PDB file of C-alpha atoms in Angstrom:
ATOM      1  CA  MET A  83     103.156 126.462 132.626  1.00 46.00           C
ATOM      2  CA  GLN A  84     102.258 129.066 129.546  1.00 50.00           C
ATOM      3  CA  THR A  85      99.193 128.047 128.156  1.00 65.00           C
ATOM      4  CA  ASP A  86      98.826 129.274 124.238  1.00 82.00           C
ATOM      5  CA  PRO A  87      95.401 131.335 124.046  1.00 88.00           C
ATOM      6  CA  GLU A  88      94.592 129.618 120.455  1.00 91.00           C
ATOM      7  CA  ASN A  89      94.499 126.262 122.136  1.00 91.00           C
ATOM      8  CA  GLU A  90      92.820 127.688 124.648  1.00 93.00           C
ATOM      9  CA  ILE A  91      89.928 128.972 122.494  1.00 94.00           C
ATOM     10  CA  ILE A  92      89.778 125.080 121.009  1.00 95.00           C
ATOM     11  CA  ALA A  93      90.114 124.026 124.337  1.00 94.00           C
ATOM     12  CA  ARG A  94      86.186 126.105 124.536  1.00 94.00           C
ATOM     13  CA  VAL A  95      85.452 125.008 121.329  1.00 93.00           C
ATOM     14  CA  LYS A  96      85.558 121.785 122.269  1.00 93.00           C
ATOM     15  CA  ALA A  97      83.634 121.657 125.228  1.00 92.00           C
ATOM     16  CA  GLY A  98      80.688 122.988 123.838  1.00 90.00           C
ATOM     17  CA  MET A  99      80.928 126.744 123.508  1.00 91.00           C
ATOM     18  CA  THR A 100      80.541 127.041 120.123  1.00 91.00           C
ATOM     19  CA  ASN A 101      80.381 130.694 119.819  1.00 92.00           C
ATOM     20  CA  GLU A 102      83.395 130.735 120.280  1.00 94.00           C
ATOM     21  CA  PHE A 103      84.554 128.993 117.049  1.00 95.00           C
ATOM     22  CA  GLU A 104      84.377 132.474 115.352  1.00 95.00           C
ATOM     23  CA  HIS A 105      87.651 133.413 117.086  1.00 95.00           C
ATOM     24  CA  LEU A 106      89.458 130.819 115.061  1.00 96.00           C
ATOM     25  CA  VAL A 107      87.199 132.082 112.077  1.00 96.00           C
ATOM     26  CA  ARG A 108      88.288 135.623 112.054  1.00 95.00           C
ATOM     27  CA  ARG A 109      91.891 134.752 112.765  1.00 95.00           C
ATOM     28  CA  TYR A 110      91.526 132.730 109.506  1.00 96.00           C
ATOM     29  CA  GLN A 111      89.095 133.696 107.096  1.00 95.00           C
ATOM     30  CA  ALA A 112      92.393 135.722 105.664  1.00 95.00           C
ATOM     31  CA  PRO A 113      94.588 133.240 104.977  1.00 95.00           C
ATOM     32  CA  LEU A 114      92.745 130.468 103.908  1.00 96.00           C
ATOM     33  CA  PHE A 115      90.627 132.908 101.155  1.00 96.00           C
ATOM     34  CA  ARG A 116      94.530 133.302  99.971  1.00 94.00           C
ATOM     35  CA  ILE A 117      95.406 129.979  99.854  1.00 95.00           C
ATOM     36  CA  VAL A 118      92.418 128.379  98.220  1.00 95.00           C
ATOM     37  CA  ALA A 119      92.306 131.281  96.241  1.00 93.00           C
ATOM     38  CA  ASN A 120      95.895 130.370  94.759  1.00 93.00           C
ATOM     39  CA  LEU A 121      94.954 126.880  94.440  1.00 92.00           C
ATOM     40  CA  VAL A 122      91.453 126.617  92.661  1.00 88.00           C
ATOM     41  CA  ASP A 123      89.465 128.786  90.665  1.00 78.00           C
ATOM     42  CA  ARG A 124      88.573 131.874  92.592  1.00 77.00           C
ATOM     43  CA  VAL A 125      84.648 131.644  91.656  1.00 80.00           C
ATOM     44  CA  ALA A 126      84.419 128.766  94.367  1.00 86.00           C
ATOM     45  CA  VAL A 127      86.527 129.681  96.705  1.00 92.00           C
ATOM     46  CA  GLU A 128      84.182 130.704  99.253  1.00 93.00           C
ATOM     47  CA  ASP A 129      82.241 127.962  99.164  1.00 94.00           C
ATOM     48  CA  ILE A 130      85.774 125.556  99.758  1.00 95.00           C
ATOM     49  CA  VAL A 131      86.827 128.279 102.611  1.00 96.00           C
ATOM     50  CA  GLN A 132      83.992 127.893 104.713  1.00 95.00           C
ATOM     51  CA  ASP A 133      83.372 123.966 104.204  1.00 95.00           C
ATOM     52  CA  VAL A 134      87.194 124.239 105.749  1.00 96.00           C
ATOM     53  CA  PHE A 135      85.563 125.912 108.365  1.00 96.00           C
ATOM     54  CA  LEU A 136      82.870 123.445 108.646  1.00 95.00           C
ATOM     55  CA  THR A 137      85.227 120.414 108.304  1.00 95.00           C
ATOM     56  CA  ALA A 138      87.483 121.981 111.334  1.00 95.00           C
ATOM     57  CA  PHE A 139      84.395 122.600 113.663  1.00 95.00           C
ATOM     58  CA  SER A 140      82.796 119.017 113.124  1.00 93.00           C
ATOM     59  CA  GLN A 141      86.175 117.153 113.281  1.00 93.00           C
ATOM     60  CA  ILE A 142      88.185 119.500 115.872  1.00 94.00           C
ATOM     61  CA  HIS A 143      87.398 117.301 118.498  1.00 93.00           C
ATOM     62  CA  ARG A 144      90.120 114.946 116.936  1.00 92.00           C
ATOM     63  CA  PHE A 145      92.610 117.079 116.662  1.00 93.00           C
ATOM     64  CA  ASP A 146      95.668 117.937 119.210  1.00 92.00           C
ATOM     65  CA  PRO A 147      97.807 120.251 120.040  1.00 90.00           C
ATOM     66  CA  ARG A 148     100.595 118.482 121.608  1.00 90.00           C
ATOM     67  CA  ARG A 149     101.224 116.845 117.834  1.00 88.00           C
ATOM     68  CA  GLY A 150     101.305 120.251 115.322  1.00 89.00           C
ATOM     69  CA  ALA A 151      99.917 123.930 115.232  1.00 92.00           C
ATOM     70  CA  PHE A 152      96.140 124.604 114.803  1.00 94.00           C
ATOM     71  CA  ARG A 153      96.787 126.777 112.003  1.00 95.00           C
ATOM     72  CA  THR A 154      99.219 123.865 110.178  1.00 95.00           C
ATOM     73  CA  TRP A 155      95.873 121.642 110.675  1.00 96.00           C
ATOM     74  CA  LEU A 156      93.654 123.589 108.902  1.00 96.00           C
ATOM     75  CA  TYR A 157      95.680 124.700 106.120  1.00 96.00           C
ATOM     76  CA  ARG A 158      96.118 120.794 105.606  1.00 95.00           C
ATOM     77  CA  ILE A 159      92.056 120.710 105.616  1.00 96.00           C
ATOM     78  CA  ALA A 160      92.493 124.257 102.805  1.00 96.00           C
ATOM     79  CA  ARG A 161      94.889 122.185 100.774  1.00 95.00           C
ATOM     80  CA  ASN A 162      92.903 118.898 101.141  1.00 94.00           C
ATOM     81  CA  ARG A 163      90.036 120.339  99.951  1.00 94.00           C
ATOM     82  CA  ALA A 164      91.441 122.534  96.895  1.00 93.00           C
ATOM     83  CA  LEU A 165      92.690 119.523  95.362  1.00 92.00           C
ATOM     84  CA  ASN A 166      89.183 118.032  95.805  1.00 91.00           C
ATOM     85  CA  ALA A 167      87.650 120.755  94.175  1.00 89.00           C
ATOM     86  CA  ARG A 168      90.362 120.956  91.339  1.00 85.00           C
ATOM     87  CA  ARG A 169      89.574 116.898  90.627  1.00 85.00           C
ATOM     88  CA  LYS A 170      86.098 117.526  90.700  1.00 81.00           C
ATOM     89  CA  LYS A 171      86.837 120.408  87.877  1.00 72.00           C
ATOM     90  CA  ARG A 172      89.427 118.332  85.893  1.00 63.00           C
ATOM     91  CA  GLU A 173      91.666 119.589  83.040  1.00 52.00           C
ATOM     92  CA  ARG A 174      89.437 122.081  82.639  1.00 55.00           C
ATOM     93  CA  LEU A 175      89.867 124.332  85.597  1.00 53.00           C
ATOM     94  CA  MET A 176      94.117 123.565  84.621  1.00 52.00           C
ATOM     95  CA  GLN A 177      93.472 125.317  81.596  1.00 52.00           C
ATOM     96  CA  GLN A 178      91.317 128.049  82.914  1.00 52.00           C
ATOM     97  CA  GLN A 179      94.006 128.458  85.327  1.00 51.00           C
ATOM     98  CA  ALA A 180      96.406 130.062  83.130  1.00 48.00           C
ATOM     99  CA  VAL A 181      94.689 133.053  83.144  1.00 46.00           C
ATOM    100  CA  ILE A 182      94.169 133.305  86.890  1.00 48.00           C
ATOM    101  CA  ALA A 183      93.833 136.614  87.082  1.00 46.00           C
ATOM    102  CA  ASP A 184      90.128 136.258  87.520  1.00 49.00           C
ATOM    103  CA  GLY A 185      90.997 139.357  90.190  1.00 51.00           C
ATOM    104  CA  PRO A 186      91.246 142.470  90.059  1.00 52.00           C
ATOM    105  CA  ALA A 187      93.718 143.469  87.240  1.00 57.00           C
ATOM    106  CA  PRO A 188      97.067 144.527  88.106  1.00 60.00           C
ATOM    107  CA  ASP A 189      98.105 148.031  87.730  1.00 59.00           C
ATOM    108  CA  GLY A 190     100.376 148.681  85.688  1.00 63.00           C
ATOM    109  CA  ASP A 191     102.042 149.532  81.865  1.00 79.00           C
ATOM    110  CA  LEU A 192     101.407 146.525  79.155  1.00 82.00           C
ATOM    111  CA  LEU A 193     104.668 145.228  79.817  1.00 81.00           C
ATOM    112  CA  THR A 194     103.902 144.804  83.862  1.00 83.00           C
ATOM    113  CA  ARG A 195     100.130 142.690  82.449  1.00 85.00           C
ATOM    114  CA  GLU A 196     102.560 140.412  80.064  1.00 85.00           C
ATOM    115  CA  ALA A 197     104.987 139.568  83.081  1.00 84.00           C
ATOM    116  CA  PHE A 198     101.626 138.882  86.018  1.00 87.00           C
ATOM    117  CA  ARG A 199     100.833 136.442  82.723  1.00 87.00           C
ATOM    118  CA  GLN A 200     104.420 134.484  81.867  1.00 86.00           C
ATOM    119  CA  LEU A 201     103.932 134.377  85.186  1.00 87.00           C
ATOM    120  CA  ASP A 202     100.487 133.291  86.458  1.00 88.00           C
ATOM    121  CA  HIS A 203     101.297 130.514  83.555  1.00 87.00           C
ATOM    122  CA  ALA A 204     104.028 129.031  84.872  1.00 88.00           C
ATOM    123  CA  LEU A 205     102.062 129.179  88.366  1.00 88.00           C
ATOM    124  CA  ALA A 206      99.569 126.521  85.847  1.00 87.00           C
ATOM    125  CA  ARG A 207     101.692 124.849  85.304  1.00 88.00           C
ATOM    126  CA  LEU A 208     103.040 122.927  88.790  1.00 90.00           C
ATOM    127  CA  ASP A 209     102.150 120.591  90.133  1.00 90.00           C
ATOM    128  CA  PHE A 210     100.000 120.732  93.109  1.00 91.00           C
ATOM    129  CA  LYS A 211     102.187 120.077  95.786  1.00 91.00           C
ATOM    130  CA  ASP A 212     104.269 122.600  94.613  1.00 93.00           C
ATOM    131  CA  ARG A 213     101.985 124.899  94.006  1.00 93.00           C
ATOM    132  CA  VAL A 214     101.233 124.490  97.129  1.00 94.00           C
ATOM    133  CA  ILE A 215     104.674 124.942  99.048  1.00 95.00           C
ATOM    134  CA  PHE A 216     104.746 128.445  96.910  1.00 94.00           C
ATOM    135  CA  VAL A 217     101.296 129.558  97.772  1.00 94.00           C
ATOM    136  CA  LEU A 218     102.341 128.942 101.667  1.00 95.00           C
ATOM    137  CA  ALA A 219     106.026 130.133 101.438  1.00 95.00           C
ATOM    138  CA  GLU A 220     105.978 132.647  99.371  1.00 92.00           C
ATOM    139  CA  LEU A 221     102.060 134.142  99.761  1.00 92.00           C
ATOM    140  CA  GLU A 222     102.014 133.366 103.508  1.00 93.00           C
ATOM    141  CA  GLY A 223     105.205 133.296 104.508  1.00 93.00           C
ATOM    142  CA  LEU A 224     104.952 129.603 106.470  1.00 95.00           C
ATOM    143  CA  SER A 225     108.774 128.175 107.165  1.00 95.00           C
ATOM    144  CA  TYR A 226     109.559 125.075 105.816  1.00 95.00           C
ATOM    145  CA  ALA A 227     108.749 122.834 109.314  1.00 95.00           C
ATOM    146  CA  GLN A 228     105.538 124.477 109.188  1.00 94.00           C
ATOM    147  CA  ILE A 229     105.574 123.548 105.368  1.00 96.00           C
ATOM    148  CA  ALA A 230     106.043 120.326 105.916  1.00 95.00           C
ATOM    149  CA  GLU A 231     104.071 119.449 108.554  1.00 93.00           C
ATOM    150  CA  VAL A 232     101.145 120.238 105.902  1.00 93.00           C
ATOM    151  CA  GLU A 233     102.315 118.818 102.829  1.00 93.00           C
ATOM    152  CA  SER A 234     103.765 115.609 105.067  1.00 92.00           C
ATOM    153  CA  LEU A 235     106.823 115.648 103.636  1.00 93.00           C
ATOM    154  CA  PRO A 236     110.328 115.500 105.203  1.00 95.00           C
ATOM    155  CA  LEU A 237     112.237 118.755 105.028  1.00 95.00           C
ATOM    156  CA  GLY A 238     114.940 118.377 102.709  1.00 95.00           C
ATOM    157  CA  THR A 239     111.805 117.874 100.079  1.00 95.00           C
ATOM    158  CA  VAL A 240     109.671 121.053 100.687  1.00 95.00           C
ATOM    159  CA  LYS A 241     113.508 122.663 100.207  1.00 96.00           C
ATOM    160  CA  SER A 242     114.543 121.506  96.565  1.00 95.00           C
ATOM    161  CA  ARG A 243     110.343 121.810  95.062  1.00 95.00           C
ATOM    162  CA  LEU A 244     110.263 124.858  96.698  1.00 94.00           C
ATOM    163  CA  HIS A 245     113.722 125.785  94.560  1.00 94.00           C
ATOM    164  CA  ARG A 246     112.633 124.091  91.811  1.00 93.00           C
ATOM    165  CA  VAL A 247     109.438 126.177  91.772  1.00 92.00           C
ATOM    166  CA  ARG A 248     111.262 129.287  91.715  1.00 90.00           C
ATOM    167  CA  GLU A 249     113.250 128.826  89.159  1.00 89.00           C
ATOM    168  CA  LYS A 250     110.907 127.826  87.148  1.00 88.00           C
ATOM    169  CA  LEU A 251     109.417 131.539  87.740  1.00 87.00           C
ATOM    170  CA  ARG A 252     112.819 132.614  87.249  1.00 85.00           C
ATOM    171  CA  GLN A 253     112.713 131.321  84.192  1.00 85.00           C
ATOM    172  CA  ALA A 254     109.142 132.783  83.070  1.00 83.00           C
ATOM    173  CA  LEU A 255     110.241 136.151  83.824  1.00 80.00           C
ATOM    174  CA  ALA A 256     113.636 136.023  81.891  1.00 79.00           C
ATOM    175  CA  PRO A 257     112.252 137.756  79.300  1.00 78.00           C
ATOM    176  CA  TYR A 258     111.685 140.983  81.261  1.00 73.00           C
ATOM    177  CA  MET A 259     114.989 140.476  82.912  1.00 63.00           C
ATOM    178  CA  GLU A 260     116.957 143.199  80.192  1.00 57.00           C
TER     179      GLU A 260
ATOM    180  CA  MET B 296     114.599 136.164  93.034  1.00 49.00           C
ATOM    181  CA  LYS B 297     113.573 139.406  94.684  1.00 46.00           C
ATOM    182  CA  GLU B 298     116.745 140.810  93.668  1.00 51.00           C
ATOM    183  CA  GLU B 299     116.544 139.834  90.073  1.00 60.00           C
ATOM    184  CA  ASN B 300     113.331 141.157  88.853  1.00 72.00           C
ATOM    185  CA  PRO B 301     110.790 143.758  90.409  1.00 79.00           C
ATOM    186  CA  PHE B 302     107.738 142.452  88.580  1.00 83.00           C
ATOM    187  CA  TYR B 303     108.275 138.922  90.746  1.00 85.00           C
ATOM    188  CA  ASP B 304     107.560 140.862  94.379  1.00 85.00           C
ATOM    189  CA  HIS B 305     104.492 142.936  92.709  1.00 87.00           C
ATOM    190  CA  TRP B 306     103.386 139.475  91.424  1.00 88.00           C
ATOM    191  CA  LYS B 307     102.858 138.674  95.034  1.00 88.00           C
ATOM    192  CA  THR B 308     101.225 141.468  96.108  1.00 88.00           C
ATOM    193  CA  HIS B 309      98.754 140.828  93.815  1.00 88.00           C
ATOM    194  CA  ARG B 310      98.095 137.531  93.909  1.00 89.00           C
ATOM    195  CA  ARG B 311      97.599 138.185  98.002  1.00 89.00           C
ATOM    196  CA  GLN B 312      94.719 140.758  97.852  1.00 88.00           C
ATOM    197  CA  ILE B 313      91.768 138.842  98.354  1.00 87.00           C
ATOM    198  CA  VAL B 314      88.977 140.703 100.117  1.00 89.00           C
ATOM    199  CA  VAL B 315      87.272 138.358 102.608  1.00 93.00           C
ATOM    200  CA  PRO B 316      82.649 139.129 102.337  1.00 93.00           C
ATOM    201  CA  GLU B 317      81.674 140.966 104.019  1.00 92.00           C
ATOM    202  CA  HIS B 318      78.893 138.215 105.620  1.00 94.00           C
ATOM    203  CA  PHE B 319      81.514 135.028 105.727  1.00 95.00           C
ATOM    204  CA  THR B 320      82.259 134.855 108.970  1.00 95.00           C
ATOM    205  CA  ALA B 321      78.598 135.243 109.995  1.00 95.00           C
ATOM    206  CA  ASP B 322      77.199 132.708 107.234  1.00 94.00           C
ATOM    207  CA  VAL B 323      80.010 130.787 108.543  1.00 95.00           C
ATOM    208  CA  MET B 324      78.550 130.369 111.915  1.00 95.00           C
ATOM    209  CA  GLN B 325      75.324 130.559 110.743  1.00 93.00           C
ATOM    210  CA  HIS B 326      75.784 127.068 109.903  1.00 92.00           C
ATOM    211  CA  ILE B 327      77.626 125.942 112.789  1.00 92.00           C
ATOM    212  CA  ARG B 328      74.139 127.291 115.660  1.00 91.00           C
ATOM    213  CA  ILE B 329      72.273 125.666 112.478  1.00 89.00           C
ATOM    214  CA  ALA B 330      73.881 121.978 112.928  1.00 85.00           C
ATOM    215  CA  THR B 331      74.929 121.717 116.732  1.00 83.00           C
ATOM    216  CA  ALA B 332      71.365 123.700 117.360  1.00 80.00           C
ATOM    217  CA  PRO B 333      69.252 120.831 119.856  1.00 75.00           C
ATOM    218  CA  GLU B 334      66.909 120.086 117.377  1.00 71.00           C
ATOM    219  CA  ASN B 335      69.457 119.188 115.054  1.00 66.00           C
ATOM    220  CA  ASN B 336      71.932 117.068 117.368  1.00 61.00           C
ATOM    221  CA  GLU B 337      70.715 113.789 115.971  1.00 57.00           C
ATOM    222  CA  CYS B 338      71.979 114.742 112.828  1.00 55.00           C
ATOM    223  CA  PRO B 339      75.824 116.629 113.849  1.00 58.00           C
ATOM    224  CA  LEU B 340      77.857 118.190 110.968  1.00 63.00           C
ATOM    225  CA  GLU B 341      80.027 115.210 111.148  1.00 60.00           C
ATOM    226  CA  LEU B 342      76.826 112.836 109.905  1.00 60.00           C
ATOM    227  CA  VAL B 343      75.616 114.853 107.671  1.00 62.00           C
ATOM    228  CA  ASP B 344      78.918 113.618 104.507  1.00 66.00           C
ATOM    229  CA  ARG B 345      77.900 110.100 105.595  1.00 67.00           C
ATOM    230  CA  GLN B 346      74.656 110.203 105.545  1.00 69.00           C
ATOM    231  CA  SER B 347      74.031 111.314 101.752  1.00 74.00           C
ATOM    232  CA  ARG B 348      77.042 109.581 100.610  1.00 78.00           C
ATOM    233  CA  LEU B 349      74.318 106.297 102.264  1.00 81.00           C
ATOM    234  CA  VAL B 350      72.111 107.927 100.549  1.00 82.00           C
ATOM    235  CA  SER B 351      73.785 108.294  97.343  1.00 85.00           C
ATOM    236  CA  TRP B 352      74.862 104.652  96.890  1.00 88.00           C
ATOM    237  CA  SER B 353      71.356 103.581  98.342  1.00 89.00           C
ATOM    238  CA  ALA B 354      70.455 105.080  95.639  1.00 90.00           C
ATOM    239  CA  ALA B 355      72.529 103.880  93.077  1.00 91.00           C
ATOM    240  CA  GLY B 356      72.042 100.494  94.277  1.00 92.00           C
ATOM    241  CA  GLY B 357      68.174 100.554  93.568  1.00 92.00           C
ATOM    242  CA  LEU B 358      68.955 101.729  90.026  1.00 92.00           C
ATOM    243  CA  ILE B 359      71.296  99.363  88.915  1.00 93.00           C
ATOM    244  CA  LEU B 360      68.525  96.694  90.548  1.00 93.00           C
ATOM    245  CA  LEU B 361      66.156  98.243  88.550  1.00 93.00           C
ATOM    246  CA  GLY B 362      68.467  98.064  85.521  1.00 93.00           C
ATOM    247  CA  VAL B 363      69.199  93.862  85.586  1.00 93.00           C
ATOM    248  CA  PHE B 364      65.015  93.314  86.017  1.00 92.00           C
ATOM    249  CA  ARG B 365      64.713  95.690  82.749  1.00 92.00           C
ATOM    250  CA  ILE B 366      67.073  92.897  81.100  1.00 93.00           C
ATOM    251  CA  LEU B 367      65.552  90.493  82.834  1.00 92.00           C
ATOM    252  CA  PHE B 368      62.206  91.171  81.468  1.00 91.00           C
ATOM    253  CA  ILE B 369      63.882  91.792  77.700  1.00 90.00           C
ATOM    254  CA  ILE B 370      65.567  88.552  77.737  1.00 89.00           C
ATOM    255  CA  ALA B 371      61.694  86.696  78.685  1.00 87.00           C
ATOM    256  CA  ASN B 372      60.702  88.303  76.183  1.00 85.00           C
ATOM    257  CA  LEU B 373      62.913  86.959  73.833  1.00 83.00           C
ATOM    258  CA  MET B 374      62.098  83.367  74.775  1.00 79.00           C
ATOM    259  CA  ARG B 375      58.675  83.273  74.663  1.00 75.00           C
ATOM    260  CA  PRO B 376      57.985  80.688  71.905  1.00 67.00           C
ATOM    261  CA  GLN B 377      55.409  83.083  69.859  1.00 65.00           C
ATOM    262  CA  MET B 378      58.370  85.121  69.919  1.00 57.00           C
ATOM    263  CA  LEU B 379      60.110  82.135  67.976  1.00 53.00           C
ATOM    264  CA  MET B 380      58.285  80.877  65.547  1.00 56.00           C
ATOM    265  CA  PRO B 381      57.792  83.030  61.950  1.00 54.00           C
TER     266      PRO B 381
END
């Protein structure tokens, strides 16, 4: 029987080979930065992702590869940590999210920047679950089934929510359709 | 969506542009090594949260008790006979 190399790494970490965890950090740090940065204020991203890894390490004995993939388990921790961070900052952060073009400013003309601003606003107004679904599907390319696992939602709900999110974003872009 | 508007894909690309700091992996592993070092084994990572929560609750309990005693002290002072006399 073929074993998943990732599960072998996890087994070694569980057996006390702490340094093996570095492979997992290197593999998942970029996607976790992307996911968290699109769910919370970018200023807090590094701390949150670090917390995700520390939590994953301390809880790794609870991870059972027969019950799901490590990736979705890790993303679920990230999603929960991001939600906690948002709750701490409450409404103030929610308002700031509307202008979270706090990454590099988009290149391009005024029209592009305005369209981006509208999309950022539309994203900021989404319900947290919808936002997670959008980030996992559209930015990380996860399948419906994987998203359902992260969000603990039925497959059909994920599909309908994602459809609704895309519709909202489409509406935000409506003025730029001509 | 992709076919409908060129801004959408451009925007998604923009939202994916996040750089992981170079020191990040080393920082995480450093935290883990410190937490798992033999001298710290009495307090593994999962216990840190629990212990800090316990300290917070103890501190809060102490403050509440202090407040209650302070209120009782004020009431006791108000009830003294000389305070009731003109």
